[in-house]
Coordinates of C-alpha atoms and ligand atoms in Angstrom, one line a residue:
Chain A
M1 CA -17.5 -26.5 -17.5
S2 CA -13.7 -26.7 -18.1
E3 CA -11.9 -29.9 -17.1
R4 CA -8.9 -27.9 -16.1
P5 CA -8.4 -27.1 -12.4
R6 CA -9.2 -23.6 -11.4
L7 CA -7.0 -21.2 -9.5
A8 CA -8.0 -17.8 -8.3
V9 CA -5.0 -15.4 -7.7
I10 CA -5.8 -12.4 -5.6
G11 CA -3.4 -9.6 -6.4
A12 CA -1.8 -8.8 -9.8
G13 CA 1.5 -7.5 -8.3
P14 CA 4.8 -9.2 -9.0
A15 CA 4.0 -12.2 -6.8
G16 CA 0.5 -12.8 -8.2
L17 CA 1.5 -12.2 -11.8
V18 CA 4.4 -14.6 -11.9
A19 CA 2.4 -17.2 -10.1
A20 CA -0.5 -16.8 -12.6
L21 CA 2.0 -17.2 -15.5
A22 CA 3.6 -20.3 -14.0
A23 CA 0.3 -22.0 -13.2
A24 CA -1.3 -21.1 -16.6
A25 CA 1.6 -22.4 -18.5
R26 CA 1.1 -25.8 -16.8
G27 CA -2.6 -26.3 -17.6
V28 CA -4.3 -24.5 -14.8
S29 CA -7.2 -22.2 -15.6
V30 CA -6.4 -19.0 -13.8
T31 CA -8.6 -16.1 -12.7
L32 CA -6.4 -13.1 -11.7
V33 CA -8.4 -10.7 -9.5
D34 CA -7.2 -7.2 -8.6
A35 CA -8.6 -4.0 -7.2
A36 CA -6.6 -1.9 -9.6
P37 CA -7.5 -0.9 -13.1
E38 CA -4.3 -2.4 -14.5
A39 CA -1.9 -5.2 -13.5
G40 CA 1.4 -4.4 -11.9
G41 CA 0.8 -4.0 -8.2
Q42 CA 2.6 -1.4 -6.2
F43 CA 6.1 -1.9 -7.8
Y44 CA 4.9 -1.9 -11.4
R45 CA 2.1 0.5 -11.1
Q46 CA 1.4 2.0 -14.6
P47 CA 0.3 5.4 -15.8
A48 CA -3.3 5.3 -17.0
A49 CA -3.5 4.6 -20.7
G50 CA -5.1 8.0 -21.5
L51 CA -2.0 9.7 -20.3
G52 CA -0.1 8.5 -23.3
A53 CA 3.2 7.9 -21.6
R54 CA 5.7 7.0 -24.3
R55 CA 8.5 6.3 -21.8
P56 CA 6.9 4.9 -18.7
S57 CA 10.1 3.1 -17.8
A58 CA 11.5 6.4 -16.6
L59 CA 9.5 5.9 -13.4
H60 CA 10.6 2.4 -12.9
H61 CA 13.4 0.0 -12.1
Q62 CA 13.7 -3.5 -13.6
W63 CA 11.6 -2.6 -16.6
R64 CA 12.6 -5.7 -18.5
T65 CA 11.1 -7.9 -15.9
W66 CA 7.9 -6.0 -16.2
E67 CA 7.8 -6.3 -20.0
R68 CA 8.1 -10.1 -19.6
L69 CA 5.3 -10.2 -17.0
R70 CA 3.0 -7.9 -19.0
D71 CA 3.5 -9.7 -22.3
G72 CA 3.2 -13.1 -20.7
L73 CA -0.1 -12.0 -19.2
A74 CA -1.4 -10.7 -22.5
A75 CA -0.5 -13.9 -24.3
H76 CA -2.2 -16.1 -21.7
V77 CA -5.3 -13.9 -21.6
R78 CA -5.5 -14.1 -25.4
A79 CA -5.2 -17.9 -25.3
G80 CA -8.0 -18.1 -22.7
R81 CA -5.7 -19.5 -20.0
I82 CA -5.9 -16.5 -17.7
T83 CA -9.0 -14.3 -17.0
H84 CA -7.9 -10.9 -15.7
L85 CA -10.6 -9.2 -13.6
T86 CA -9.6 -5.6 -12.9
E87 CA -11.3 -3.3 -10.4
H88 CA -12.5 -6.2 -8.4
H89 CA -12.1 -5.6 -4.6
V90 CA -12.0 -9.0 -2.8
W91 CA -13.8 -8.7 0.5
C92 CA -14.0 -12.3 1.5
V93 CA -12.8 -15.7 0.4
E94 CA -15.0 -18.5 1.6
R95 CA -14.3 -22.2 1.8
E96 CA -17.1 -24.3 0.3
A97 CA -17.3 -28.1 0.2
A98 CA -14.5 -28.8 -2.2
S99 CA -13.8 -25.4 -3.5
F100 CA -13.6 -21.7 -2.8
A101 CA -15.7 -18.7 -3.5
V102 CA -13.9 -15.4 -3.9
H103 CA -16.3 -12.5 -3.3
A104 CA -15.4 -9.3 -4.9
L105 CA -17.0 -5.8 -5.0
L106 CA -17.0 -4.2 -8.4
G107 CA -15.0 -0.9 -8.3
P108 CA -14.9 1.9 -7.9
E109 CA -18.4 2.2 -6.6
Q110 CA -18.2 -1.1 -4.7
E111 CA -21.9 -1.7 -4.4
E112 CA -22.2 -4.9 -6.5
S113 CA -20.6 -8.2 -5.5
V114 CA -19.6 -11.1 -7.7
A115 CA -18.2 -14.5 -6.8
V116 CA -15.4 -16.4 -8.5
R117 CA -15.2 -20.1 -7.8
A118 CA -11.9 -21.9 -7.7
D119 CA -10.2 -25.1 -6.6
A120 CA -7.3 -23.3 -5.1
V121 CA -6.6 -19.7 -4.0
L122 CA -3.3 -17.7 -4.0
L123 CA -3.3 -14.7 -1.7
A124 CA -0.8 -12.3 -3.3
T125 CA -2.3 -9.1 -1.8
G126 CA 1.0 -7.4 -0.9
G127 CA 1.1 -4.8 1.9
Y128 CA 0.5 -1.2 2.8
E129 CA 2.6 1.4 4.5
K130 CA 3.0 1.9 8.2
V131 CA 3.2 5.5 9.5
L132 CA 3.6 6.4 13.1
P133 CA 2.0 9.6 14.4
F134 CA 3.8 12.8 15.2
P135 CA 2.5 16.3 15.7
G136 CA 1.0 17.6 12.5
W137 CA 0.8 14.3 10.6
T138 CA -2.9 14.8 9.7
L139 CA -2.2 18.0 7.8
P140 CA -3.0 18.0 4.1
G141 CA 0.3 17.7 2.2
V142 CA 1.5 14.9 4.6
V143 CA 1.3 11.7 2.6
T144 CA 2.7 8.2 2.8
A145 CA 6.0 7.8 0.9
G146 CA 4.6 4.9 -1.1
G147 CA 1.4 6.9 -1.7
A148 CA 3.3 9.8 -3.2
Q149 CA 5.0 7.3 -5.4
A150 CA 1.8 5.5 -6.4
M151 CA 0.1 8.8 -7.3
L152 CA 3.1 9.8 -9.4
K153 CA 3.4 6.4 -11.2
S154 CA -0.4 6.2 -12.0
G155 CA -1.5 9.8 -12.3
L156 CA 1.7 11.6 -13.2
V157 CA 1.2 14.1 -10.4
L158 CA 3.2 15.4 -7.5
P159 CA 2.0 16.2 -4.0
G160 CA 3.6 19.7 -4.2
R161 CA 6.6 21.7 -5.3
T162 CA 8.9 21.2 -2.4
A163 CA 9.0 17.8 -0.7
V164 CA 10.6 16.3 2.3
V165 CA 10.9 12.5 2.3
A166 CA 11.2 11.0 5.8
G167 CA 10.9 8.0 8.1
T168 CA 12.8 4.8 7.7
G169 CA 13.3 2.0 5.4
P170 CA 14.3 1.0 1.8
L171 CA 11.3 2.7 0.2
L172 CA 12.5 6.2 1.0
M173 CA 15.3 6.3 -1.5
P174 CA 13.3 5.3 -4.6
V175 CA 10.5 7.7 -3.6
A176 CA 12.9 10.6 -3.2
V177 CA 14.5 9.8 -6.5
G178 CA 11.1 9.5 -8.2
L179 CA 9.8 12.8 -6.9
A180 CA 13.1 14.6 -7.8
A181 CA 13.1 13.1 -11.3
A182 CA 9.6 14.2 -11.8
G183 CA 10.5 17.8 -11.0
A184 CA 9.8 18.2 -7.2
K185 CA 12.4 20.0 -5.2
V186 CA 13.3 17.4 -2.6
A187 CA 14.6 19.5 0.3
A188 CA 15.7 16.7 2.4
L189 CA 15.7 12.9 2.8
V190 CA 15.4 12.2 6.6
E191 CA 16.2 8.6 7.6
S192 CA 16.1 7.8 11.3
A193 CA 18.2 4.6 11.1
D194 CA 21.9 4.5 11.4
P195 CA 23.4 2.9 8.3
R196 CA 26.4 2.0 10.3
A197 CA 24.3 -0.6 12.0
F198 CA 24.5 -2.6 8.7
A199 CA 28.1 -3.2 9.4
R200 CA 27.1 -5.6 12.1
H201 CA 25.6 -7.8 9.5
A202 CA 28.6 -7.8 7.1
R203 CA 28.3 -11.5 6.2
V204 CA 24.7 -11.1 5.0
L205 CA 25.5 -7.9 3.1
A206 CA 28.5 -9.5 1.4
A207 CA 26.2 -12.1 0.0
H208 CA 24.1 -9.4 -1.7
P209 CA 26.4 -7.2 -3.8
D210 CA 23.4 -6.5 -6.1
K211 CA 21.5 -4.9 -3.2
L212 CA 24.5 -2.8 -2.2
A213 CA 24.9 -1.7 -5.8
E214 CA 21.2 -0.8 -5.9
G215 CA 21.7 1.4 -2.8
A216 CA 24.7 3.0 -4.3
R217 CA 22.8 3.8 -7.5
Y218 CA 20.0 5.5 -5.6
A219 CA 22.6 7.4 -3.5
A220 CA 24.2 8.6 -6.7
E221 CA 20.9 9.7 -8.2
L222 CA 20.0 11.6 -5.0
A223 CA 23.4 13.4 -5.2
R224 CA 22.7 14.2 -8.9
Y225 CA 19.4 15.9 -7.9
G226 CA 21.1 17.7 -5.1
V227 CA 19.1 15.9 -2.4
R228 CA 20.6 16.2 1.1
V229 CA 20.4 13.0 3.0
H230 CA 20.2 13.2 6.9
V231 CA 20.7 9.9 8.6
R232 CA 19.9 9.4 12.3
H233 CA 17.5 12.3 12.0
T234 CA 13.8 12.4 12.3
V235 CA 10.9 14.8 11.5
V236 CA 9.6 15.7 15.0
A237 CA 6.7 17.9 13.8
A238 CA 4.8 19.1 10.7
H239 CA 3.5 22.7 10.7
G240 CA 0.8 24.5 9.0
S241 CA -2.8 25.6 9.5
D242 CA -4.9 24.3 6.6
R243 CA -2.0 22.6 4.8
L244 CA 1.6 21.7 5.4
E245 CA 4.0 24.7 5.4
A246 CA 7.2 23.3 7.1
V247 CA 8.6 20.4 9.1
T248 CA 11.0 20.4 12.0
V249 CA 13.9 18.0 11.5
A250 CA 16.1 17.0 14.4
A251 CA 19.1 14.8 15.0
L252 CA 18.8 11.6 17.1
D253 CA 21.3 10.4 19.7
T254 CA 22.1 6.7 20.1
D255 CA 19.3 6.3 22.6
G256 CA 16.8 7.6 20.1
R257 CA 16.5 11.0 21.9
V258 CA 16.4 14.2 20.0
R259 CA 19.7 16.0 20.4
E260 CA 19.0 19.2 22.2
G261 CA 19.3 22.3 20.0
S262 CA 19.7 20.2 16.8
E263 CA 16.2 21.1 15.5
W264 CA 15.8 23.1 12.3
R265 CA 12.8 24.0 10.2
V266 CA 12.5 23.0 6.5
P267 CA 9.9 24.9 4.5
C268 CA 8.0 22.4 2.3
D269 CA 4.5 21.9 1.0
S270 CA 4.6 18.1 1.0
L271 CA 6.0 15.4 3.3
A272 CA 6.3 11.8 2.1
V273 CA 6.7 9.7 5.2
G274 CA 6.8 6.0 6.0
H275 CA 8.1 3.8 8.8
G276 CA 8.0 0.4 7.0
M277 CA 5.3 -1.8 5.6
L278 CA 2.7 -4.2 6.9
P279 CA 1.2 -7.2 5.1
H280 CA -2.4 -7.4 4.1
T281 CA -3.6 -10.5 6.1
D282 CA -7.4 -10.0 6.3
L283 CA -8.4 -12.6 3.7
A284 CA -6.0 -15.1 5.2
E285 CA -7.4 -14.5 8.7
T286 CA -11.0 -15.0 7.6
L287 CA -10.0 -18.3 5.9
G288 CA -8.4 -19.3 9.2
C289 CA -4.8 -19.4 8.0
R290 CA -2.2 -19.3 10.7
L291 CA -0.2 -16.1 11.0
D292 CA 3.4 -15.8 12.0
G293 CA 3.5 -12.5 13.8
V294 CA 2.0 -10.1 11.3
N295 CA 2.7 -12.3 8.3
V296 CA 0.7 -15.1 6.7
A297 CA 2.6 -18.3 7.6
V298 CA 3.7 -20.5 4.7
D299 CA 5.7 -23.6 4.2
D300 CA 8.5 -24.3 1.7
E301 CA 6.0 -24.4 -1.2
Q302 CA 4.2 -21.2 -0.1
R303 CA 1.3 -23.2 1.2
T304 CA -0.7 -21.8 4.2
D305 CA -2.0 -24.3 6.7
V306 CA -5.4 -24.2 5.1
P307 CA -5.5 -26.9 2.3
G308 CA -6.0 -25.3 -1.1
V309 CA -4.8 -21.8 0.0
W310 CA -1.3 -20.5 -0.9
A311 CA 0.2 -17.1 -0.1
A312 CA 3.1 -15.3 -1.8
G313 CA 4.8 -11.9 -1.9
E314 CA 4.5 -9.3 0.8
A315 CA 1.4 -10.8 2.3
T316 CA 3.9 -13.4 3.8
G317 CA 6.4 -10.8 4.9
I318 CA 7.9 -7.6 3.6
G319 CA 10.8 -8.0 1.2
G320 CA 10.4 -6.1 -2.0
A321 CA 9.6 -7.0 -5.5
A322 CA 12.4 -9.5 -6.2
L323 CA 11.4 -11.6 -3.2
S324 CA 7.7 -11.4 -4.3
L325 CA 8.7 -12.7 -7.7
A326 CA 10.6 -15.7 -6.3
E327 CA 7.8 -16.6 -3.9
G328 CA 5.2 -16.2 -6.7
R329 CA 7.1 -18.5 -9.0
I330 CA 7.3 -21.2 -6.3
A331 CA 3.6 -20.9 -5.4
G332 CA 2.6 -21.1 -9.1
L333 CA 4.7 -24.3 -9.6
S334 CA 3.4 -25.8 -6.4
I335 CA -0.2 -25.1 -7.3
A336 CA 0.1 -26.5 -10.8
A337 CA 1.6 -29.7 -9.4
R338 CA -0.7 -30.1 -6.4
L339 CA -3.9 -29.5 -8.5
D340 CA -2.7 -32.3 -10.7
S341 CA -2.2 -34.5 -7.6
R342 CA 1.5 -34.4 -7.9
V343 CA 4.2 -33.4 -5.5
P344 CA 6.3 -30.6 -7.1
E345 CA 9.9 -31.6 -7.7
R346 CA 12.0 -29.4 -5.6
S347 CA 14.5 -29.1 -8.4
S348 CA 11.9 -27.3 -10.4
Y349 CA 11.9 -24.4 -8.1
A350 CA 15.4 -24.7 -6.6
V351 CA 16.7 -21.4 -8.2
A352 CA 13.7 -19.5 -6.9
A353 CA 14.0 -21.1 -3.5
K354 CA 17.7 -20.0 -3.3
A355 CA 16.8 -16.5 -4.2
R356 CA 14.0 -16.5 -1.7
G357 CA 16.3 -17.7 1.1
G358 CA 18.9 -15.0 0.4
L359 CA 16.4 -12.2 0.1
R360 CA 14.5 -13.2 3.3
E361 CA 17.9 -13.1 5.1
F362 CA 18.7 -9.7 3.6
F363 CA 15.4 -8.2 4.5
A364 CA 15.6 -9.6 8.1
V365 CA 18.6 -7.4 8.4
V366 CA 16.9 -4.4 6.8
D367 CA 14.0 -4.9 9.3
K368 CA 16.5 -4.9 12.2
V369 CA 18.3 -1.8 11.1
C370 CA 15.3 0.2 9.8
T371 CA 13.1 0.1 12.9
P372 CA 11.3 3.3 13.9
P373 CA 13.5 5.3 16.3
D374 CA 13.3 4.3 19.9
R375 CA 11.3 6.7 22.0
W376 CA 9.0 7.8 19.1
V377 CA 6.2 7.3 21.5
E378 CA 7.5 10.0 23.8
R379 CA 7.3 12.5 20.9
V380 CA 3.6 11.9 20.3
G381 CA 2.0 14.9 22.0
D382 CA -1.2 14.3 24.0
D383 CA -3.3 16.2 21.5
T384 CA -1.8 14.4 18.4
L385 CA -4.4 12.3 16.7
V386 CA -3.5 8.6 16.7
C387 CA -6.6 7.3 15.0
R388 CA -7.1 9.5 12.0
C389 CA -10.6 8.2 11.2
E390 CA -12.3 8.5 14.6
E391 CA -10.1 11.5 15.6
V392 CA -8.8 9.8 18.8
P393 CA -5.9 11.7 20.4
A394 CA -2.9 10.1 22.1
A395 CA -4.2 11.4 25.5
A396 CA -7.3 9.2 25.2
I397 CA -5.1 6.1 24.5
R398 CA -2.8 6.9 27.3
E399 CA -5.8 7.3 29.7
A400 CA -7.2 4.0 28.6
V401 CA -3.9 2.3 29.3
D402 CA -2.8 4.2 32.5
E403 CA -6.0 4.8 34.2
L404 CA -8.4 2.3 32.9
G405 CA -5.9 -0.6 32.7
A406 CA -6.3 -1.5 29.0
G407 CA -3.4 -3.9 28.2
D408 CA -4.0 -4.7 24.6
V409 CA -5.1 -3.1 21.3
R410 CA -8.5 -4.6 21.4
T411 CA -9.4 -3.2 24.8
V412 CA -8.0 0.2 23.9
K413 CA -10.2 0.1 20.8
L414 CA -13.3 -0.7 22.8
L415 CA -12.6 2.1 25.3
T416 CA -11.5 4.8 22.8
R417 CA -12.9 3.9 19.4
A418 CA -9.3 4.0 18.0
G419 CA -9.4 1.6 15.0
M420 CA -13.2 1.5 14.6
G421 CA -13.4 3.9 11.7
W422 CA -13.4 3.5 7.9
C423 CA -9.8 2.1 7.6
Q424 CA -10.6 -0.5 10.2
G425 CA -7.5 0.2 12.2
R426 CA -5.0 -0.3 9.4
M427 CA -3.5 3.1 9.9
C428 CA -3.5 3.4 13.7
A429 CA -2.9 -0.2 14.9
P430 CA 0.9 0.0 15.1
A431 CA 0.7 3.4 16.9
V432 CA -1.9 2.2 19.3
A433 CA 0.2 -0.9 20.1
G434 CA 3.2 1.3 20.6
L435 CA 1.4 3.7 23.0
A436 CA -0.2 0.8 24.9
G437 CA 3.2 -0.9 25.1
C438 CA 2.0 -4.2 23.7
P439 CA 3.0 -6.1 20.6
P440 CA 0.9 -5.5 17.4
T441 CA -1.5 -8.3 16.9
A442 CA -3.6 -9.6 14.1
S443 CA -6.7 -7.5 13.6
R444 CA -9.5 -10.0 13.1
R445 CA -11.4 -7.8 10.7
P446 CA -14.5 -9.6 9.4
F447 CA -13.9 -8.4 5.8
A448 CA -11.0 -7.1 3.8
R449 CA -13.2 -4.2 2.6
P450 CA -16.2 -2.3 4.0
V451 CA -19.1 -4.2 2.5
P452 CA -22.5 -2.4 1.9
L453 CA -25.3 -4.0 3.9
G454 CA -27.3 -4.5 0.7
V455 CA -24.6 -6.8 -0.6
L456 CA -24.6 -8.9 2.6
A457 CA -28.3 -9.2 2.5
R458 CA -28.3 -10.4 -1.1
E459 CA -26.0 -13.3 -0.4
P460 CA -28.3 -16.1 0.8
D461 CA -25.5 -18.7 1.2
G462 CA -22.7 -16.2 1.5
P463 CA -20.8 -15.0 4.4
A464 CA -23.7 -13.1 5.8
S465 CA -25.4 -16.3 6.8
R466 CA -22.2 -17.3 8.6
P467 CA -22.4 -15.7 12.1
D468 CA -18.8 -16.8 12.8
L469 CA -17.6 -14.3 10.1
L470 CA -19.6 -11.3 11.3
Chain B
M1 CA 12.8 23.2 -19.5
P2 CA 11.7 22.4 -16.0
R3 CA 11.2 18.8 -15.2
T4 CA 7.6 17.6 -14.8
P5 CA 6.1 14.1 -14.4
L6 CA 4.6 14.3 -17.9
R7 CA 7.9 15.3 -19.5
L8 CA 9.7 12.6 -17.6
V9 CA 7.7 9.8 -19.3
R10 CA 7.3 11.8 -22.6
A11 CA 3.5 11.7 -22.2
R12 CA 1.3 12.7 -25.0
P13 CA -2.1 12.7 -23.2
E14 CA -5.4 12.5 -24.9
P15 CA -7.3 15.7 -24.9
S16 CA -8.4 16.9 -21.4
F17 CA -12.0 17.2 -20.3
T18 CA -13.6 19.2 -17.5
V19 CA -15.2 18.3 -14.2
T20 CA -16.4 20.7 -11.6
F21 CA -15.0 20.7 -8.0
D22 CA -17.2 22.8 -5.7
D23 CA -18.6 24.6 -8.8
R24 CA -15.2 25.5 -10.1
E25 CA -14.2 24.0 -13.5
L26 CA -11.1 21.8 -13.5
A27 CA -9.3 20.3 -16.5
V28 CA -8.6 16.6 -16.2
L29 CA -6.3 14.3 -18.2
P30 CA -8.0 11.1 -19.2
G31 CA -7.3 8.2 -16.9
Q32 CA -6.4 10.3 -13.9
T33 CA -8.1 9.6 -10.6
I34 CA -10.0 12.4 -9.0
A35 CA -7.2 12.8 -6.4
A36 CA -4.7 13.2 -9.2
A37 CA -6.8 15.7 -11.0
L38 CA -7.1 17.7 -7.8
W39 CA -3.4 17.6 -7.1
S40 CA -2.7 18.8 -10.6
A41 CA -4.9 21.8 -9.8
G42 CA -3.0 22.4 -6.6
V43 CA -5.9 21.3 -4.4
V44 CA -4.7 19.1 -1.5
S45 CA -7.7 18.9 0.8
W46 CA -11.3 18.2 0.0
R47 CA -12.9 16.8 3.2
T48 CA -13.4 18.0 6.7
T49 CA -13.6 15.5 9.6
R50 CA -16.7 14.7 11.5
G51 CA -15.4 15.7 14.9
S52 CA -13.2 18.8 14.7
G53 CA -13.7 19.7 11.1
E54 CA -10.0 19.3 10.2
P55 CA -9.2 19.4 6.5
R56 CA -8.0 16.1 4.9
G57 CA -6.9 14.9 1.4
V58 CA -4.8 12.0 0.2
F59 CA -2.8 10.1 2.8
C60 CA -2.1 6.5 1.7
G61 CA -2.8 7.0 -2.0
I62 CA -3.8 3.4 -2.5
G63 CA -7.3 3.1 -1.1
V64 CA -6.5 1.9 2.4
C65 CA -6.8 4.9 4.7
F66 CA -10.2 6.5 3.6
D67 CA -8.9 10.0 4.3
C68 CA -9.5 11.1 0.7
L69 CA -13.3 10.8 0.8
L70 CA -15.5 13.2 -1.2
T71 CA -18.8 13.4 -2.9
V72 CA -19.0 12.5 -6.6
N73 CA -22.2 13.1 -8.6
G74 CA -24.2 13.1 -5.3
R75 CA -22.6 9.9 -3.9
P76 CA -20.7 10.6 -0.7
N77 CA -17.7 8.7 0.7
Q78 CA -16.0 8.0 -2.6
R79 CA -12.2 7.5 -2.4
A80 CA -10.7 10.1 -4.6
C81 CA -7.5 8.1 -4.9
L82 CA -9.3 5.2 -6.5
V83 CA -12.2 6.7 -8.5
R84 CA -11.2 7.8 -12.0
A85 CA -12.6 11.2 -13.1
E86 CA -15.2 11.1 -15.9
P87 CA -16.2 14.0 -18.1
G88 CA -18.8 16.2 -16.5
D89 CA -18.3 14.8 -13.0
V90 CA -19.7 17.0 -10.2
I91 CA -17.3 16.7 -7.4
R92 CA -17.8 18.2 -4.0
T93 CA -15.9 18.7 -0.8
Q94 CA -17.3 16.4 1.9
E95 CA -18.1 17.6 5.3
G96 CA -18.3 15.1 8.1
T97 CA -20.1 11.9 7.1
G98 CA -21.3 13.4 3.8
H99 CA -24.9 12.8 4.7
H100 CA -26.9 15.8 6.0
E101 CA -26.5 15.9 9.7
Ligands
FAD501 C1 2.0 2.5 -2.0 C2 3.2 1.6 -2.2 C3 4.2 2.0 -3.1 C4 5.4 1.3 -3.3 N1 6.3 1.7 -4.2 C5 7.5 1.1 -4.3 C6 8.5 1.5 -5.2 O1 8.3 2.5 -5.8 N2 9.6 0.8 -5.3 C7 9.8 -0.3 -4.6 O2 10.9 -0.9 -4.7 N3 8.9 -0.8 -3.8 C8 7.7 -0.2 -3.6 N4 6.7 -0.6 -2.8 C9 6.9 -1.9 -2.2 C10 6.1 -3.0 -2.9 O3 5.2 -3.4 -2.0 C11 7.0 -4.2 -3.4 O4 8.0 -3.7 -4.2 C12 6.2 -5.1 -4.4 O5 5.3 -4.4 -5.2 C13 5.5 -6.2 -3.6 O6 4.9 -7.1 -4.6 P1 3.6 -8.1 -4.2 O7 3.3 -8.8 -5.4 O8 3.9 -8.9 -3.0 O9 2.5 -7.1 -3.8 P2 1.9 -5.7 -4.5 O10 2.7 -5.2 -5.6 O11 1.5 -4.9 -3.4 O12 0.5 -6.3 -5.2 C14 -0.6 -6.6 -4.5 C15 -1.8 -6.4 -5.4 O13 -2.9 -7.0 -4.7 C16 -4.0 -6.2 -4.9 N5 -4.9 -6.4 -3.7 C17 -4.6 -6.3 -2.4 N6 -5.7 -6.6 -1.7 C18 -6.7 -6.9 -2.5 C19 -8.1 -7.2 -2.4 N7 -8.6 -7.4 -1.2 N8 -8.8 -7.4 -3.5 C20 -8.3 -7.2 -4.8 N9 -7.0 -6.9 -5.0 C21 -6.2 -6.7 -3.9 C22 -3.5 -4.8 -5.0 O14 -4.3 -4.0 -5.7 C23 -2.1 -5.0 -5.6 O15 -2.2 -4.8 -7.0 C24 5.6 0.1 -2.6 C25 4.6 -0.3 -1.6 C26 3.4 0.4 -1.4 C27 2.4 0.0 -0.4
FES502 S1 -5.7 8.3 0.1 FE1 -6.0 6.6 1.4 S2 -7.9 5.8 0.7 FE2 -7.4 7.4 -0.7

């Protein structure tokens, strides 16, 4: 057995990669575990090798950073300092006496499970997109904004010929630019937020000229592709019988109401829609880590309150790739020091900590400005499905709340089955909370992935024998 | 020349192979997921829901939503957005749970 301390990093996105590099360079034996077939995470998702992309950078920003991460990973893997396990879907991290067991299902079938043992764990699992329901949102052709981008980056495919990009948040601009560059006609970018609201946060904005420049660059690219941008507008409905044929776009007034008579129809065969992102917190929850709202709570060194468990990147709060990089670097340095029974020198991560502070402040503003429009709940028709998996319409949720007195997401779930399907409530939880008028809460899923019963039965000392986890 | 994703990244893909989707032959570029292969062929739905039989396809694109389920080589409930297509795959639309009801 190796003398070197062992770290398991879950997630090979910007946060996990940079942490793995920092720790491996300081004598830690790292196992990098990710569900995807290649490293990169969401931001640096790569086209499959067989597609022979000779200029993959055309789909990316900050390509130089990616080259450094990619080459650094390859060098550490060659030197035996990092083991990179691809297509490993972690469903549970278990605390053992003095170490951890990371249980992963082998993809894509996910029928076999393996365990990786480590002295410390970094949760760098990123997040997923939040979409609030509206009439027609289950029609084929309606996809998440990030999902359209992910399919494009990895498979070099488009959801259709004519797309509308809609919702709110900083992801919409890069997605619209990506789709247009790849040849889709982007008929409209519909953003519900009012960019003038940024003016109220002038001090924070002034501290981030780079972010403003980034926004301006995207705006210029959109103009170049002839994409019309409609701010303070929303998609009120998607239309079609078996697949999307058009969306209705409408202007919003300052109270979040649709301006009467402002609606118009935009023919399109795809709608890329998103209302922000949510962190993946399941693994942290099973480990007993404290959450802060919907984020994994961490200290200055990116440590969770469970000894031996760190978290970095969007699992600890949504803030884009640059923030994930800063947090990952701090986590990697902290882990290397702590596993060597040292206290990390703050000066060693001062630059990253400064970047982290600034970016967190910036994204707190983005979060305030880019909230889903007020009154979205009122536009969810009674027959609109809220839970896509269990096909639970808004009427059932409203009945559970108004007539049966359900006051929280859990009770609504028990009464309606909303959130009991395959996705374990990841897709509908924010909508159920909105309709029930209660704050979104942590989900308490037993596992981060649906686990075949055969796998649970084969694990004599594993989580299956721990009734508290089931 | 019209813009396409492949031209954008100057792709020179390895030779394509075929799979069948509901008995129809589809050409697939190596490395593509089943969802990507279906999108390339203009197919956007390949499942009907258990309750009202609504058509569904990709929604989240990253393995989280489970809307893109289909049957691959006789195994139901495979996520098309995660599973890479392999030569000769027999892919089928999935109705309901994918098990005979
Ligand atoms: C679909 C999608 C597309 C996006 N596209 C863009 C974009 O084009 N531009 C942009 O600026 N931002 C984009 N974002 C935002 C993006 O999340 C951040 O820019 C950045 O990638 C966050 O980095 P991270 O390291 O924190 O997490 P991520 O990059 O999300 O990396 C997390 C990694 O953890 C892995 N993982 C998660 N859970 C498990 C598990 N249980 N087992 C094994 N592996 C696991 C995932 O496979 C992933 O590789 C996108 C987000 C999403 C959800
Ligand atoms: S599209 Fe969501 S799991 Fe495949």
